[in-house]
PDB file of C-alpha atoms in Angstrom:
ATOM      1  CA  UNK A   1     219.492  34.437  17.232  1.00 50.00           C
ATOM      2  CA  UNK A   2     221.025  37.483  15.260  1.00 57.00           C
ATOM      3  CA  UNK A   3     219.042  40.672  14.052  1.00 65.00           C
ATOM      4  CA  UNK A   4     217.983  41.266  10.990  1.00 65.00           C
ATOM      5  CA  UNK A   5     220.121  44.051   9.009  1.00 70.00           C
ATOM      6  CA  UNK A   6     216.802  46.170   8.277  1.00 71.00           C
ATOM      7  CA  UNK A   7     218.718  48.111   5.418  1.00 79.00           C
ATOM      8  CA  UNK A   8     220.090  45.213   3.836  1.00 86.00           C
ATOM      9  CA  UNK A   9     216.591  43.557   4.342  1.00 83.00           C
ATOM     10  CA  UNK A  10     214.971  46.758   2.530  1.00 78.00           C
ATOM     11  CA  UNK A  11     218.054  46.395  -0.028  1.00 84.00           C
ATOM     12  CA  UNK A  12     217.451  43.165  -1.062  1.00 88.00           C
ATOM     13  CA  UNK A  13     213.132  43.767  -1.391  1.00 86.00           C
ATOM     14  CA  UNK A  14     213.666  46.495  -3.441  1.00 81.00           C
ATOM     15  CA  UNK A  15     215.898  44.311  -5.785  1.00 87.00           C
ATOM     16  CA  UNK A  16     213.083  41.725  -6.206  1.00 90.00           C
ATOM     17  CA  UNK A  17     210.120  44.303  -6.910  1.00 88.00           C
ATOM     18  CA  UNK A  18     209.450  45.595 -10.237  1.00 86.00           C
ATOM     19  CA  UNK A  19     210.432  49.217 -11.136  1.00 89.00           C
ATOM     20  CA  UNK A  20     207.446  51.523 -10.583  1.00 92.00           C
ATOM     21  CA  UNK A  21     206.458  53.439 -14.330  1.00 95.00           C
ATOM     22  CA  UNK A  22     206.583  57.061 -14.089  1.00 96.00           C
ATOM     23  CA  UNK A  23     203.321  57.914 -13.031  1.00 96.00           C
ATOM     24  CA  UNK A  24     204.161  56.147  -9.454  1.00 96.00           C
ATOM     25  CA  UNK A  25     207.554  57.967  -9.659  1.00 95.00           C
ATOM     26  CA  UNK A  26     205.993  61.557 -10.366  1.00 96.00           C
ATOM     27  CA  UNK A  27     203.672  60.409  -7.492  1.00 96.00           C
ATOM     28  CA  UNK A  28     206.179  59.958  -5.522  1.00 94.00           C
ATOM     29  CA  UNK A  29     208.218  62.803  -6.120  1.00 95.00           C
ATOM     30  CA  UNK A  30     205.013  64.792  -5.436  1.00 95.00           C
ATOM     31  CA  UNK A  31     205.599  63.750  -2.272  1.00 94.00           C
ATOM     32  CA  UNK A  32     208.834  64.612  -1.667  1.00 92.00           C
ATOM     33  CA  UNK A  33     208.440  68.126  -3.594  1.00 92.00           C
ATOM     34  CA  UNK A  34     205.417  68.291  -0.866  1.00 92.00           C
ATOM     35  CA  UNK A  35     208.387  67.060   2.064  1.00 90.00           C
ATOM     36  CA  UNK A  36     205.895  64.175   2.546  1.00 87.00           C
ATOM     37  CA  UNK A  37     208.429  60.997   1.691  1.00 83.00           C
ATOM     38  CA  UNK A  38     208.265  59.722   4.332  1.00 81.00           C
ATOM     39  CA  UNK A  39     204.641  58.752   4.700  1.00 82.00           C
ATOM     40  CA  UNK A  40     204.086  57.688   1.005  1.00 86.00           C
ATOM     41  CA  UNK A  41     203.857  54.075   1.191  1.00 90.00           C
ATOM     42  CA  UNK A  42     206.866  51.613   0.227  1.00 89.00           C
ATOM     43  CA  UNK A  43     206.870  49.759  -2.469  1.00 91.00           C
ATOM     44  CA  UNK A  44     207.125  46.305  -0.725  1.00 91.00           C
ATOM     45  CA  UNK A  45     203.586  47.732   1.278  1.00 93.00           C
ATOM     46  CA  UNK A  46     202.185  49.060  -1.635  1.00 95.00           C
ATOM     47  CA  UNK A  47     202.826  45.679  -3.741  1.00 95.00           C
ATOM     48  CA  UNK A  48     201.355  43.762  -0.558  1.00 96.00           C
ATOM     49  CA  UNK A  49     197.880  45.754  -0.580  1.00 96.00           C
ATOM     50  CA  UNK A  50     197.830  45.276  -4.123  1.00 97.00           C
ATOM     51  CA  UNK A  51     197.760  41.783  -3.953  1.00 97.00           C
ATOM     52  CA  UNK A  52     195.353  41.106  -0.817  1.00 97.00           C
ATOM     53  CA  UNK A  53     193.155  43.271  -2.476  1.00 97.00           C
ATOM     54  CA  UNK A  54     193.427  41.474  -6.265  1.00 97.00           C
ATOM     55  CA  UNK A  55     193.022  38.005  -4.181  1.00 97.00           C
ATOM     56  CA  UNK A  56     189.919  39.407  -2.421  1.00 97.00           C
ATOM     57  CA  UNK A  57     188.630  40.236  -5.923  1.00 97.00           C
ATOM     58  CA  UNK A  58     187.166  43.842  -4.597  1.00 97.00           C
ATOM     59  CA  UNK A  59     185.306  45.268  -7.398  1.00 98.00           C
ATOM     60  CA  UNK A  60     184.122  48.525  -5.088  1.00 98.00           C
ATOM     61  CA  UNK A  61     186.989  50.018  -3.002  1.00 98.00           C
ATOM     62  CA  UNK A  62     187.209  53.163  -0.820  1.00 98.00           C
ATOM     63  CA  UNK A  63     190.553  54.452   0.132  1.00 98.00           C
ATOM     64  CA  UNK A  64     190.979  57.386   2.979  1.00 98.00           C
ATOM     65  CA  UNK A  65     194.144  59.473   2.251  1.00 97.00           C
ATOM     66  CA  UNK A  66     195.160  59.918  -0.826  1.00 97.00           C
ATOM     67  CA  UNK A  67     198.280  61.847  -0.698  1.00 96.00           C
ATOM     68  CA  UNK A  68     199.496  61.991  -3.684  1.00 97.00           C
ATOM     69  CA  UNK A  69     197.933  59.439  -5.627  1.00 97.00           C
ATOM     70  CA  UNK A  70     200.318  56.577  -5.110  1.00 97.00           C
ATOM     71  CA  UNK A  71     199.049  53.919  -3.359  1.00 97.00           C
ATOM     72  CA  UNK A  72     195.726  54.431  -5.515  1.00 98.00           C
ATOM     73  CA  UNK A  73     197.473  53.475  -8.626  1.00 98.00           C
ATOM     74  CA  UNK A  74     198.226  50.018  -6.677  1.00 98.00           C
ATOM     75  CA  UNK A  75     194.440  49.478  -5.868  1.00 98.00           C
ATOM     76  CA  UNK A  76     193.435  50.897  -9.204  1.00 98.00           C
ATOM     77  CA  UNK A  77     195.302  48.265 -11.200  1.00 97.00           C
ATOM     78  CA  UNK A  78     193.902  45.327  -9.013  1.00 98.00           C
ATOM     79  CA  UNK A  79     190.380  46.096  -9.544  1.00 98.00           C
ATOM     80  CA  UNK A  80     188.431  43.830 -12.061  1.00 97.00           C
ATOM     81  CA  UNK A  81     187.164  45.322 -15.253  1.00 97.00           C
ATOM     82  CA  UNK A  82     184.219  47.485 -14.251  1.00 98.00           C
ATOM     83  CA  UNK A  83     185.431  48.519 -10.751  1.00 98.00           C
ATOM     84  CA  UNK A  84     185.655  51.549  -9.070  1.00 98.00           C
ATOM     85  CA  UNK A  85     187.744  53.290  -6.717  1.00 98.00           C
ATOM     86  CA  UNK A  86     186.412  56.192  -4.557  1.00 98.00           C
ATOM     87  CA  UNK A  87     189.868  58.120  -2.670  1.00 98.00           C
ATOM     88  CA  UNK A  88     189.469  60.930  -0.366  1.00 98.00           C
ATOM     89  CA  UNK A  89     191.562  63.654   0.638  1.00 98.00           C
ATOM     90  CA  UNK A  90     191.365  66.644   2.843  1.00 97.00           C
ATOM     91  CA  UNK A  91     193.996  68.553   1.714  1.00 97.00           C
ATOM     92  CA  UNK A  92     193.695  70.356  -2.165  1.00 96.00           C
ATOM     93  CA  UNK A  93     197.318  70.500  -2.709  1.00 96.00           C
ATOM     94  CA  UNK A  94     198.044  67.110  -1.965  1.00 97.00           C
ATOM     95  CA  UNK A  95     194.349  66.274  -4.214  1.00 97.00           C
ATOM     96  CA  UNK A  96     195.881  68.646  -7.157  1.00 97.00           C
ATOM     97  CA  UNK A  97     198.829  66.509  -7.564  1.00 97.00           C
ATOM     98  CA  UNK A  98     196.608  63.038  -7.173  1.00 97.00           C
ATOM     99  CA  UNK A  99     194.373  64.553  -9.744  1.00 98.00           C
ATOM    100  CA  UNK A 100     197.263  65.276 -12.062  1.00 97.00           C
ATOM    101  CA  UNK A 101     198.821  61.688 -12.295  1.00 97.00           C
ATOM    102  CA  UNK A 102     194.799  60.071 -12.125  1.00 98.00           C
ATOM    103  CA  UNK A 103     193.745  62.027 -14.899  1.00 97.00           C
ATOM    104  CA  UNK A 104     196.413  60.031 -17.491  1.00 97.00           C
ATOM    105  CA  UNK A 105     195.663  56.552 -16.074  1.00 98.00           C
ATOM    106  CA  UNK A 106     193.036  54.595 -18.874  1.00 97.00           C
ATOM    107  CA  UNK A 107     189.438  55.165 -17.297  1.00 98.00           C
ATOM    108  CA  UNK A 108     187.932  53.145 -20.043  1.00 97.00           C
ATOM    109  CA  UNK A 109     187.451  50.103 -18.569  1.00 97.00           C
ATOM    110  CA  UNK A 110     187.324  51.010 -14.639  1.00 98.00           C
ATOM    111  CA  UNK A 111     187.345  54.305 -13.077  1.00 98.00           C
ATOM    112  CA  UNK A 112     188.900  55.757  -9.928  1.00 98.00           C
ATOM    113  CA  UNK A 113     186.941  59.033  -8.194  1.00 98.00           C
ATOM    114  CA  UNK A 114     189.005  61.717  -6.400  1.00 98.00           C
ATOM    115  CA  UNK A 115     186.944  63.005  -3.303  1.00 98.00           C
ATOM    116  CA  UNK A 116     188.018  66.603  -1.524  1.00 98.00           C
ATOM    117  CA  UNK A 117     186.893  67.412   1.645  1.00 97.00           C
ATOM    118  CA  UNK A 118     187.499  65.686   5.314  1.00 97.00           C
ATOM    119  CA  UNK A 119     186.535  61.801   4.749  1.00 97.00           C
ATOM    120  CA  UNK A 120     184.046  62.147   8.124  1.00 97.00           C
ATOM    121  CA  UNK A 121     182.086  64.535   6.442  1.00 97.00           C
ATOM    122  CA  UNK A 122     182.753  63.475   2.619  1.00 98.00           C
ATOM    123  CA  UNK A 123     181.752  59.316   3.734  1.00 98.00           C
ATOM    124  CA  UNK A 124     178.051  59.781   4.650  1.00 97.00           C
ATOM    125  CA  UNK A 125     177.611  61.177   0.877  1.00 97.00           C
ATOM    126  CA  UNK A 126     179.330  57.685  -0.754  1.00 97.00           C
ATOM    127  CA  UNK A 127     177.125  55.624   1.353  1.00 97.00           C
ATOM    128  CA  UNK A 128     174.631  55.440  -1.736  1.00 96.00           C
ATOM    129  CA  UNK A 129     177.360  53.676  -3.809  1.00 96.00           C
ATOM    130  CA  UNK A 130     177.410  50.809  -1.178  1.00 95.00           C
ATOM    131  CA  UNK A 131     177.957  48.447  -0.291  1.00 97.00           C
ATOM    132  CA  UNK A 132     181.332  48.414  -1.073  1.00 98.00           C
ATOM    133  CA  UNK A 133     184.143  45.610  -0.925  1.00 98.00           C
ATOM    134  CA  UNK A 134     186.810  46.996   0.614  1.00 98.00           C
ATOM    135  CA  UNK A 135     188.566  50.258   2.662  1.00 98.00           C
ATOM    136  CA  UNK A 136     191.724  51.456   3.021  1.00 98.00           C
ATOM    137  CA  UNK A 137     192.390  53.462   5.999  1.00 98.00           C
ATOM    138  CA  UNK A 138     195.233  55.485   5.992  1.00 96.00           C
ATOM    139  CA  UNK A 139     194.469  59.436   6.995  1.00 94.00           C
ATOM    140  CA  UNK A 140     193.806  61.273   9.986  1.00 94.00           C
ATOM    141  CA  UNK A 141     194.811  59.044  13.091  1.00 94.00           C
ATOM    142  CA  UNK A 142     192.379  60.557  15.627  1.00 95.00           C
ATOM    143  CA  UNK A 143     189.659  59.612  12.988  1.00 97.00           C
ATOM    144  CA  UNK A 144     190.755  56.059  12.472  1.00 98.00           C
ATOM    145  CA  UNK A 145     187.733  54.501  15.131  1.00 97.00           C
ATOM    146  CA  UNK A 146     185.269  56.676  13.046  1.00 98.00           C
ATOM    147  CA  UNK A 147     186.029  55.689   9.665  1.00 98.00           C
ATOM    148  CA  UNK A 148     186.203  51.871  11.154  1.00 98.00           C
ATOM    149  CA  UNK A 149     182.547  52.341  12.343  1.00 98.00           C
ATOM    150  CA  UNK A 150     181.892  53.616   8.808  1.00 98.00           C
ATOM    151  CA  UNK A 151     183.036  50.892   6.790  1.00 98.00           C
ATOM    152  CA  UNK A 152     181.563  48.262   9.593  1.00 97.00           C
ATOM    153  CA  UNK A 153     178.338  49.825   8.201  1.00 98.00           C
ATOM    154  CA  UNK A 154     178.861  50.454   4.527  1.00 98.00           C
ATOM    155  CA  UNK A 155     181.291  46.988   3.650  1.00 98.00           C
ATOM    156  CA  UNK A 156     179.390  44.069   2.650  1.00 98.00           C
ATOM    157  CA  UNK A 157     179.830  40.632   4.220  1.00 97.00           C
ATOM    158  CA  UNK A 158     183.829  39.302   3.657  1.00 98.00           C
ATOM    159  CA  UNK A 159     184.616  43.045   2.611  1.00 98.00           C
ATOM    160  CA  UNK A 160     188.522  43.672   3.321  1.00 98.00           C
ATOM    161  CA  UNK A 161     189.603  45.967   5.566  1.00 98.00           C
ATOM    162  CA  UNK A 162     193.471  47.271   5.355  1.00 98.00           C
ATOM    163  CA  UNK A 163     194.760  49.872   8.124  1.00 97.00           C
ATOM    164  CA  UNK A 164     198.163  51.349   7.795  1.00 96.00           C
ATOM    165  CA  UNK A 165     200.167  52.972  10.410  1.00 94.00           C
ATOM    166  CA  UNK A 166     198.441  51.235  13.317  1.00 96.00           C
ATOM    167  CA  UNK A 167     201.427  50.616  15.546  1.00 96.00           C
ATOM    168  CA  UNK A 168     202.082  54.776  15.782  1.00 94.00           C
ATOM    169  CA  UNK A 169     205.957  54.169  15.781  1.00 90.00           C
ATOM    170  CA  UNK A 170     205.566  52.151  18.567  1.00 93.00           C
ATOM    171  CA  UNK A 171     203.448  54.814  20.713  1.00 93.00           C
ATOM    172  CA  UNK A 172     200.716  52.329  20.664  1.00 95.00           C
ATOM    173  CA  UNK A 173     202.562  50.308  22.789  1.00 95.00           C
ATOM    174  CA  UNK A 174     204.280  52.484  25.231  1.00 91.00           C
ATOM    175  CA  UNK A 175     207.760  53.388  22.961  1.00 86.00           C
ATOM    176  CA  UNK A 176     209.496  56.184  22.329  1.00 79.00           C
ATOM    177  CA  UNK A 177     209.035  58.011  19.477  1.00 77.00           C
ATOM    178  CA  UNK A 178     210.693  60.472  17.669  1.00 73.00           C
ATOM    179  CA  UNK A 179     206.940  61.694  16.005  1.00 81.00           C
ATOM    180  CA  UNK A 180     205.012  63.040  18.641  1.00 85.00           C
ATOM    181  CA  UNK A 181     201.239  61.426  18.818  1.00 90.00           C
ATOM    182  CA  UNK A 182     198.590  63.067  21.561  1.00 91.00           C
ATOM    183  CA  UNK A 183     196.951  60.947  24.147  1.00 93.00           C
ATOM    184  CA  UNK A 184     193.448  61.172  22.139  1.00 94.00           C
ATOM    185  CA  UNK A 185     195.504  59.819  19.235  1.00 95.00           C
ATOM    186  CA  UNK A 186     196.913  57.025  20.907  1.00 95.00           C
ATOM    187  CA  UNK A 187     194.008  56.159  22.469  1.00 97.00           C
ATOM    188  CA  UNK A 188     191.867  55.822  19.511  1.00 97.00           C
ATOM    189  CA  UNK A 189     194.354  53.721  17.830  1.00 97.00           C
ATOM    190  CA  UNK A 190     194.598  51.373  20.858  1.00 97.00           C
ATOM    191  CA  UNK A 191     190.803  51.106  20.585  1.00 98.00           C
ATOM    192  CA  UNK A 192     190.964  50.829  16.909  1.00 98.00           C
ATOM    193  CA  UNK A 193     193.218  47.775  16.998  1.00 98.00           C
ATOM    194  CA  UNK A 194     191.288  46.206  19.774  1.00 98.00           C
ATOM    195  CA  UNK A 195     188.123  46.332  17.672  1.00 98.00           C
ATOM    196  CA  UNK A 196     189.658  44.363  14.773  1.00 98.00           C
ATOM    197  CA  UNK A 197     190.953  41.840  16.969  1.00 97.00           C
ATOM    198  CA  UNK A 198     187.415  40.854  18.438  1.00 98.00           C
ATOM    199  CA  UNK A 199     186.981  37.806  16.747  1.00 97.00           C
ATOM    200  CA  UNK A 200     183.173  38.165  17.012  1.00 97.00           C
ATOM    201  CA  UNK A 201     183.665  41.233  13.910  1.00 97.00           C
ATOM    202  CA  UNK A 202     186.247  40.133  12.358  1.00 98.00           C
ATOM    203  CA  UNK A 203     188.874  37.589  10.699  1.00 97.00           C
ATOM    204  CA  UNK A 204     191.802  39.326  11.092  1.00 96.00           C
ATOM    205  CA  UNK A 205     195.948  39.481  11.134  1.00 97.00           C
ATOM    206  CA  UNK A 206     198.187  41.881  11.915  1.00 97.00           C
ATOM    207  CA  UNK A 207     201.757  42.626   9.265  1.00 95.00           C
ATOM    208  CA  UNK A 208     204.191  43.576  11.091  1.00 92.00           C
ATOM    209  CA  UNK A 209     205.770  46.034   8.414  1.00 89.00           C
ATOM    210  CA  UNK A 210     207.462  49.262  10.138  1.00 85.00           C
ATOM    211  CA  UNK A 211     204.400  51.255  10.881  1.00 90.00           C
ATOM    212  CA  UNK A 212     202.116  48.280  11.265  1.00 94.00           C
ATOM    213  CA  UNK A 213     199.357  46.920   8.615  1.00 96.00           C
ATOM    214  CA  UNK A 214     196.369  45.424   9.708  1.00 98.00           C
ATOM    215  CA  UNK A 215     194.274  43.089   7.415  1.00 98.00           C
ATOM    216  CA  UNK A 216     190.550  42.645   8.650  1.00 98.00           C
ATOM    217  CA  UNK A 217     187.340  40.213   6.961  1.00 98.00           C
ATOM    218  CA  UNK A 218     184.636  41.588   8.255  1.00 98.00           C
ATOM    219  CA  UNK A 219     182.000  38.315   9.075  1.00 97.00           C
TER     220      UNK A 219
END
């Protein structure tokens, strides 16, 4: 069986999928102004997540790692009328430029919150807004088991659980990799993607994108 030409794969994606409007673009270029390209999500990801999560019909959503504010427009135009989106980010320069595109999106009929601070710490406070529908995990990689353990206690019953980047470039596995992860890292991804494989906790599937999405019920 022949390979699949991965460029001309991406090629011919990108050809089918809508134009992002310029506040995606100035989030994206954000990004690269910030030499962070190449972990802002694709658009073929970003249009997946977007859909599980408008299928799901999540009205309270919690995303960990902004960035720049990209994939948060995604989520924020799947939510119903009256939903909310709570995104948190560590970093204040990366939260400036979030804050910049968020604050010309129309609030008026659902609203999206930007939380600063280091989601392990920042987490505990939301817990008052719960239960919530659905998480997006997508920041610090040694802190991926934590914030699992968090939404296992704040999602409600069927809540969605999507986790990006699980595969490490392969690390997770044993490959070589031209980022470098540390053992802890590795580790607690290994562990993290055992978890939401134990069919006891969850329904769950694995999208084998480049970096590795995992999409999680919780029962």
């Amino acid at each position: 069986m022949r390979e699949i030409d991965q460029t001309a794969q991406d090629s011919y994606i990108a050809q089918l999928l809508k134009e992002e409007n310029s506040l995606k673009k100035q989030s994206r270029q954000a990004s690269e102004d910030l030499g962070l390209a190449r972990i802002s999500i694709s658009p073929a990801e970003a249009t997946l997540v977007k859909t599980l999560l408008k299928v799901h019909g999540a009205k309270k959503f919690v995303e960990i790692g902004t960035l720049t504010g990209l994939s948060a427009q995604y989520f924020f135009e799947a939510l119903p009328e009256g939903g909310e989106l709570w995104t948190l980010e560590k970093d204040p320069k990366h939260a400036e430029k979030a804050h910049s595109v968020f604050s010309q999106l129309d609030q008026s009929k659902k609203k999206v919150h930007l939380v600063i601070g280091d989601a392990r710490e920042e987490l505990p406070k939301l817990e008052a807004q719960g239960p919530f529908d659905g998480v997006f995990i997508d920041g610090n990689k040694a802190a991926y088991l934590d914030y699992l353990l968090w939404a296992e206690k704040n999602l409600r019953r069927g809540g969605l659980i999507l986790a990006d980047n699980i595969f490490l470039s392969g690390a997770v596995w044993g490959g070589t990799t031209t980022q470098r992860f540390s053992e802890k890292q590795i580790s607690i991804m290994q562990e993290f993607n055992r978890r939401l494989a134990d069919p006891n906790l969850y329904e769950g599937a694995v999208v084998p994108t480049f970096e590795g999405l995992y999409i999680a019920i919780k029962k």
